[in-house]
């Protein structure tokens, strides 16, 4: 009786929107529109029950033939709190940076949020990010939400135009990070891909309790010229960075690109990484850190396990696992200048790592600067502390002679490190003295690396422009 009454009440509306003889699907859709006047031609607003049996508001947004940015914002405004925003179509065109909030909600993406290629517009409308004066493309804030790419979608950053724009220029102003989990708590990002990111693919900003699971990043230059110089074409295409974030978990991570696969930036604490595979680029990075003079930053309580690093068909594997902090003498300003910061990285375990043909499998650099005129001018001045760090079960091969290259600072030597089962075969043996280098490194005899010794040789120190 109730259904019949609804149909009777809906009859005038049905007559208006269903000329001729409607099919069953048309009738149901028209009733849905009548019962939920928030719906539009492209946005269907209804309800759905989640796995726990809770009734959730559901917004299903169809893609348009043009710009979908405003429609996505509208769908989030309607269903971004205690609801589900579903994007079922193959492509949604996004023409500008986006900031949204989700609370007790799901962003259910089945296709691609495809960013436009108007570089000037993106830069002019950038979402500022204070660290290194960087920019964001899509920032999500809130709490208790899920971003699900369903193994079929995510973000297409149209990065090639940005790789052309920024070639040979690290940290070029305005390049935005694809997906930022910003000032958010209790978040899951799963089954989500970022292809051709404009800059860094993912970042957490002042976030807590975030799980990334089954995620994929691919930055590949299609310009034939990039084959001879992949690093300068693909620099700053990091997979994921963490900044001022706590309790971040990354599981089943796959990256292909030309920069850091995973990078822990200042004040990253309680980080867990399991089963990460990195193709090309600069590997697993702790830092950079210590860039801002007089500022104390930390990285603390980190466990990483089951890591694999390889060169890709486009880009070598420059570093494996590396620790990088800035020089102790500040020069210039971020993003490429700086130095003079302090702090510490403590309680780190990295274990069960396989590497293949990596230029520098284990690196510590405490004299970092990206200002070419200052490189090498301020050795042994860094005061950031690398201590209580434990590396275990590293296997595979280096590309050249170097296996461990730890260049710690005389002002703050590295200490309380242990090495257990570091079994990486050098790719070359013509300079065996380079294989195990530890400068200003406190070794006590029971740390597992008795063969490590000081060396100031500059042979094989080219690191693809990153160190």
XYZ file of C-alpha atoms in Angstrom:
467
model
C 0.000 0.000 0.000
C 2.806 2.401 0.905
C 4.611 1.820 -2.422
C 1.385 2.339 -4.325
C 0.722 5.572 -2.479
C 4.198 6.794 -3.325
C 3.661 6.031 -6.999
C 0.326 7.861 -6.983
C 1.906 10.861 -5.319
C 4.750 10.750 -7.781
C 2.521 10.433 -10.848
C 2.633 14.104 -11.926
C 6.415 14.182 -11.612
C 6.710 10.899 -13.496
C 4.563 12.203 -16.303
C 6.807 15.221 -16.609
C 10.085 13.339 -16.802
C 9.020 10.069 -18.470
C 7.352 10.698 -21.809
C 6.155 7.578 -23.570
C 6.245 4.147 -21.968
C 9.020 3.962 -19.352
C 11.048 0.913 -18.475
C 11.456 -0.330 -14.896
C 14.819 1.368 -14.493
C 13.389 4.696 -15.671
C 10.516 4.441 -13.206
C 12.827 3.709 -10.274
C 15.177 6.515 -11.209
C 12.322 8.980 -11.576
C 10.874 7.959 -8.196
C 14.321 8.467 -6.677
C 14.456 11.956 -8.143
C 10.988 12.716 -6.795
C 11.739 11.440 -3.318
C 15.153 13.121 -3.179
C 14.906 16.554 -4.805
C 18.629 17.176 -4.093
C 19.321 15.013 -7.111
C 20.222 16.568 -10.439
C 20.744 15.207 -13.913
C 24.274 14.127 -12.983
C 24.007 13.673 -9.207
C 21.723 10.999 -7.753
C 21.177 11.365 -4.006
C 19.789 8.340 -2.179
C 20.764 6.032 0.693
C 22.763 2.837 1.108
C 23.578 0.546 4.004
C 27.218 0.041 4.867
C 28.866 -3.228 5.976
C 27.826 -2.575 9.570
C 24.194 -2.129 8.589
C 24.180 1.642 9.087
C 22.079 3.733 6.715
C 24.324 6.191 4.888
C 23.470 9.006 2.560
C 24.731 8.176 -0.947
C 25.688 10.595 -3.699
C 26.381 8.986 -7.065
C 27.976 11.516 -9.408
C 28.047 10.893 -13.129
C 30.797 12.447 -15.194
C 29.883 15.350 -17.458
C 31.196 16.157 -20.901
C 33.210 19.052 -19.461
C 34.635 20.246 -16.166
C 33.538 18.100 -13.211
C 35.226 20.091 -10.454
C 32.170 21.930 -9.147
C 30.068 18.776 -9.338
C 32.567 16.879 -7.180
C 32.503 19.690 -4.626
C 28.696 19.659 -4.640
C 28.579 15.893 -4.102
C 30.975 16.173 -1.158
C 28.933 18.990 0.373
C 25.819 16.797 0.231
C 27.299 13.445 1.280
C 30.741 14.162 2.736
C 29.468 13.884 6.311
C 28.035 10.518 7.370
C 27.744 9.515 3.743
C 29.235 7.991 0.611
C 30.401 9.948 -2.428
C 30.598 7.539 -5.360
C 32.304 8.379 -8.641
C 31.493 5.406 -10.926
C 32.614 6.715 -14.328
C 35.955 6.407 -16.084
C 37.078 10.050 -16.096
C 36.245 13.150 -14.049
C 37.919 16.305 -15.327
C 39.370 18.487 -12.566
C 40.423 21.981 -13.610
C 41.740 23.490 -10.374
C 43.085 22.647 -6.912
C 40.506 21.100 -4.578
C 40.065 21.254 -0.803
C 37.326 19.109 0.729
C 36.323 17.776 4.147
C 35.102 14.273 4.917
C 33.641 13.141 8.242
C 32.551 9.537 8.814
C 32.431 9.207 5.052
C 33.698 7.278 2.029
C 35.063 8.770 -1.187
C 34.402 5.844 -3.530
C 36.395 6.399 -6.737
C 36.047 3.931 -9.619
C 37.693 6.006 -12.345
C 40.213 8.803 -12.657
C 40.239 12.311 -11.314
C 42.134 13.767 -14.258
C 43.858 17.079 -13.613
C 43.938 19.651 -16.391
C 47.180 20.808 -17.988
C 46.864 24.585 -17.573
C 50.048 25.112 -15.553
C 49.585 28.867 -15.117
C 46.065 28.424 -13.745
C 47.097 25.722 -11.278
C 49.953 27.876 -9.983
C 47.804 31.017 -9.750
C 45.172 29.131 -7.716
C 47.573 26.992 -5.715
C 46.809 25.671 -2.239
C 49.861 26.858 -0.261
C 51.769 24.408 1.906
C 54.192 26.018 4.337
C 56.940 23.396 4.162
C 59.454 24.582 1.556
C 56.770 26.946 0.172
C 55.193 24.057 -1.717
C 51.708 23.575 -3.197
C 48.853 21.069 -3.065
C 46.498 19.841 -5.784
C 43.859 17.885 -3.836
C 43.705 18.214 -0.043
C 41.323 16.206 2.139
C 40.754 17.107 5.782
C 38.434 15.632 8.388
C 38.163 12.433 10.385
C 37.073 8.826 10.139
C 36.995 8.587 6.361
C 38.032 6.207 3.588
C 39.386 7.054 0.139
C 38.923 3.955 -2.028
C 40.222 3.655 -5.587
C 38.727 0.178 -6.005
C 41.836 -1.033 -7.863
C 40.456 0.785 -10.894
C 41.133 4.458 -10.388
C 42.594 7.352 -8.470
C 44.342 10.471 -9.786
C 45.831 11.129 -13.207
C 47.972 14.216 -12.690
C 48.810 14.745 -16.366
C 52.345 15.115 -15.138
C 54.135 15.192 -18.469
C 53.445 18.900 -18.954
C 54.926 19.521 -15.498
C 58.001 17.365 -16.211
C 58.628 19.482 -19.309
C 58.036 22.684 -17.333
C 60.412 21.787 -14.501
C 63.154 19.929 -16.364
C 66.596 20.599 -14.808
C 65.029 22.635 -11.990
C 64.465 20.941 -8.644
C 61.495 22.091 -6.541
C 60.246 24.492 -9.192
C 57.637 26.792 -7.660
C 53.988 25.883 -7.917
C 54.149 22.198 -8.778
C 51.341 20.704 -6.660
C 51.252 17.468 -4.687
C 48.530 15.182 -5.970
C 46.783 13.944 -2.820
C 47.279 15.457 0.634
C 45.724 14.000 3.768
C 45.791 17.250 5.709
C 44.928 17.825 9.366
C 43.008 14.571 9.349
C 42.587 11.684 11.780
C 41.590 8.041 11.376
C 41.918 7.714 7.612
C 42.245 4.816 5.162
C 43.505 5.285 1.592
C 43.225 1.961 -0.216
C 43.366 0.423 -3.676
C 44.268 3.890 -4.957
C 46.596 4.849 -7.824
C 48.314 8.089 -8.718
C 49.727 8.158 -12.238
C 51.747 10.984 -13.740
C 51.777 13.095 -10.560
C 52.533 16.773 -11.058
C 54.983 16.703 -8.105
C 54.918 14.442 -5.025
C 52.085 11.938 -5.387
C 50.974 11.614 -1.732
C 51.639 13.506 1.475
C 50.334 13.474 5.031
C 50.256 16.905 6.685
C 49.631 17.119 10.424
C 47.731 13.848 10.177
C 47.274 10.990 12.637
C 46.269 7.351 12.309
C 46.435 6.997 8.535
C 46.630 3.690 6.669
C 47.715 3.473 3.039
C 47.023 -0.008 1.714
C 47.468 -1.442 -1.778
C 48.467 1.838 -3.419
C 50.365 2.452 -6.657
C 52.303 5.435 -8.036
C 53.801 5.753 -11.505
C 55.661 8.789 -12.866
C 56.945 8.134 -16.373
C 58.205 10.684 -18.874
C 57.068 10.090 -22.442
C 59.473 12.602 -23.964
C 62.192 10.703 -25.884
C 64.811 13.181 -24.601
C 64.293 11.945 -21.043
C 65.897 8.591 -21.826
C 69.353 10.169 -21.622
C 68.642 12.133 -18.415
C 65.783 10.547 -16.454
C 66.625 12.114 -13.086
C 66.268 15.702 -14.260
C 63.002 14.892 -15.989
C 61.500 12.960 -13.105
C 62.897 14.740 -10.053
C 60.408 15.562 -7.293
C 58.029 12.774 -8.311
C 58.086 11.275 -4.797
C 55.684 8.446 -4.041
C 54.696 9.488 -0.521
C 56.028 11.923 2.083
C 55.030 12.370 5.715
C 55.266 15.708 7.557
C 54.285 16.461 11.143
C 52.354 13.217 11.181
C 51.957 10.401 13.685
C 51.015 6.753 13.378
C 51.195 6.345 9.611
C 51.086 2.842 8.106
C 52.004 2.019 4.514
C 51.311 -1.553 3.338
C 51.641 -3.123 -0.103
C 53.120 -0.064 -1.758
C 54.353 -0.016 -5.377
C 56.217 2.945 -6.853
C 57.862 3.701 -10.188
C 59.448 7.081 -10.765
C 62.566 9.176 -10.447
C 62.736 10.347 -6.839
C 61.948 9.148 -3.307
C 59.711 6.104 -3.155
C 58.890 6.874 0.486
C 60.240 9.889 2.382
C 59.880 10.785 6.046
C 60.030 14.538 6.435
C 60.329 16.500 9.731
C 58.349 15.322 12.737
C 57.300 11.953 11.389
C 56.688 9.601 14.300
C 55.439 6.042 14.728
C 55.753 5.053 11.087
C 55.271 1.467 9.899
C 56.014 0.319 6.343
C 55.532 -3.248 5.137
C 55.893 -4.749 1.665
C 57.015 -1.789 -0.427
C 58.451 -2.172 -3.937
C 60.329 0.717 -5.532
C 61.258 0.837 -9.220
C 63.798 3.531 -10.095
C 64.561 6.755 -8.274
C 66.146 7.444 -4.919
C 64.675 4.767 -2.702
C 63.604 5.005 0.932
C 64.493 8.395 2.419
C 64.756 9.562 5.993
C 64.636 13.319 5.429
C 65.594 15.657 4.222
C 65.583 17.228 7.653
C 67.366 20.048 9.483
C 66.668 22.586 6.754
C 65.323 25.410 8.912
C 67.929 27.200 11.082
C 67.307 27.010 14.807
C 64.396 24.574 14.420
C 64.433 21.187 16.168
C 62.858 18.398 14.104
C 62.574 14.678 14.748
C 61.964 11.337 13.092
C 61.244 8.699 15.693
C 59.880 5.181 16.185
C 60.023 3.750 12.677
C 59.795 0.148 11.489
C 60.155 -0.775 7.830
C 60.235 -4.351 6.589
C 59.940 -6.380 3.400
C 61.304 -3.764 1.017
C 62.465 -4.355 -2.566
C 64.304 -1.834 -4.731
C 65.125 -2.119 -8.434
C 66.094 0.100 -11.355
C 63.229 0.693 -13.757
C 63.282 0.565 -17.538
C 63.489 4.369 -17.477
C 65.382 5.346 -14.337
C 68.284 3.830 -12.368
C 68.028 2.980 -8.714
C 70.184 5.752 -7.289
C 69.843 5.028 -3.562
C 68.481 2.171 -1.500
C 67.905 3.308 2.087
C 69.314 6.716 2.825
C 69.420 9.268 5.611
C 69.848 12.936 4.665
C 70.188 16.038 6.827
C 71.192 19.594 5.975
C 74.508 21.338 6.521
C 74.968 23.202 9.778
C 75.573 26.561 8.086
C 72.408 28.096 6.607
C 72.579 29.506 3.127
C 69.693 30.773 1.059
C 66.077 29.861 1.723
C 63.876 26.816 1.091
C 63.090 24.901 -0.951
C 66.624 24.627 -2.351
C 68.472 26.593 0.318
C 68.603 26.305 4.066
C 70.517 24.410 6.723
C 71.371 24.984 10.345
C 68.504 22.991 11.801
C 68.910 20.433 14.541
C 67.099 17.490 16.099
C 67.351 13.722 15.951
C 66.291 10.493 14.283
C 65.995 7.702 16.885
C 64.604 4.208 17.265
C 64.560 3.091 13.648
C 64.552 -0.492 12.368
C 64.789 -1.351 8.674
C 64.874 -5.082 7.929
C 64.389 -7.667 5.217
C 65.448 -5.524 2.280
C 66.303 -6.770 -1.191
C 68.123 -4.514 -3.684
C 69.179 -5.084 -7.255
C 71.768 -2.974 -9.075
C 71.376 0.028 -6.771
C 74.081 2.689 -7.081
C 74.327 3.350 -3.326
C 72.465 0.768 -1.215
C 72.973 2.460 2.198
C 73.753 6.175 2.455
C 74.084 8.740 5.245
C 74.567 12.347 4.108
C 74.830 15.086 6.741
C 75.972 17.923 4.466
C 72.929 18.274 2.263
C 72.299 21.408 0.210
C 70.571 21.887 -3.118
C 72.446 25.119 -3.826
C 75.136 24.124 -6.318
C 77.501 26.941 -5.325
C 77.518 25.737 -1.703
C 78.061 22.026 -2.245
C 81.085 20.771 -0.337
C 81.823 24.098 1.372
C 80.593 23.257 4.876
C 81.548 19.672 5.702
C 81.176 18.350 9.241
C 78.932 21.212 10.367
C 75.570 19.452 10.558
C 74.178 18.994 14.075
C 71.214 16.740 13.335
C 71.677 13.421 15.161
C 71.330 10.008 13.509
C 71.366 7.436 16.337
C 69.739 4.227 17.561
C 69.252 2.948 14.017
C 69.232 -0.751 13.165
C 69.572 -2.330 9.718
C 69.078 -6.086 9.311
C 68.982 -8.653 6.521
C 69.911 -6.551 3.511
C 70.535 -8.731 0.460
C 71.066 -8.258 -3.252
C 73.538 -6.274 -5.342
C 75.016 -2.816 -5.750
C 75.607 -1.305 -9.165
C 79.177 -0.248 -8.401
C 81.744 -0.542 -5.601
C 79.886 1.249 -2.828
C 77.628 -0.690 -0.459
C 77.601 1.411 2.725
C 78.501 5.077 2.338
C 77.938 6.803 5.675
C 79.254 10.357 5.743
C 78.308 11.538 9.225
C 79.137 14.935 10.670
C 82.111 15.580 12.903
C 79.901 18.019 14.803
C 77.416 15.210 15.574
C 78.798 11.732 14.806
C 76.485 8.804 14.106
C 76.207 6.389 17.028
C 74.298 3.411 18.355
C 73.814 1.853 14.935
C 73.737 -1.896 14.355
C 74.144 -3.877 11.149
C 72.989 -7.488 11.045
C 73.277 -9.549 7.883
C 74.270 -6.864 5.383
C 74.933 -9.163 2.437
C 74.952 -6.926 -0.630
C 77.387 -7.811 -3.391
C 79.259 -4.909 -5.017
C 78.725 -4.658 -8.760
C 82.359 -3.706 -9.220
C 85.489 -4.714 -7.324
C 88.120 -2.449 -8.861
C 87.999 -0.086 -5.852
C 87.250 -2.323 -2.885
C 88.132 0.438 -0.424
C 84.855 2.162 -1.366
C 82.595 -0.727 -0.399
C 82.283 0.059 3.319
C 82.807 3.716 4.215
C 81.892 5.179 7.626
C 83.066 8.722 8.369
C 82.575 10.116 11.893
C 80.784 6.939 12.795
C 81.048 5.525 16.314
C 81.511 1.771 15.913
C 81.958 -0.305 19.026
C 83.006 -3.699 17.691
C 79.690 -5.443 18.253
C 77.668 -3.464 15.748
C 78.047 -5.944 12.890
C 80.090 -3.878 10.456
C 83.762 -4.217 11.431
C 84.915 -3.656 7.856
C 83.616 -0.077 7.757
C 86.358 2.560 7.694
C 86.852 6.294 7.041
C 87.441 7.524 3.499
C 87.273 10.925 1.835
C 87.316 9.540 -1.693
C 84.927 11.276 -4.067
C 84.848 8.347 -6.484
C 81.360 7.087 -7.250
C 79.696 9.917 -5.358
C 77.417 11.009 -8.177
C 73.971 10.329 -6.773
C 71.723 11.371 -9.607
C 71.621 14.959 -8.377
C 70.139 14.053 -5.002
C 73.047 14.165 -2.576
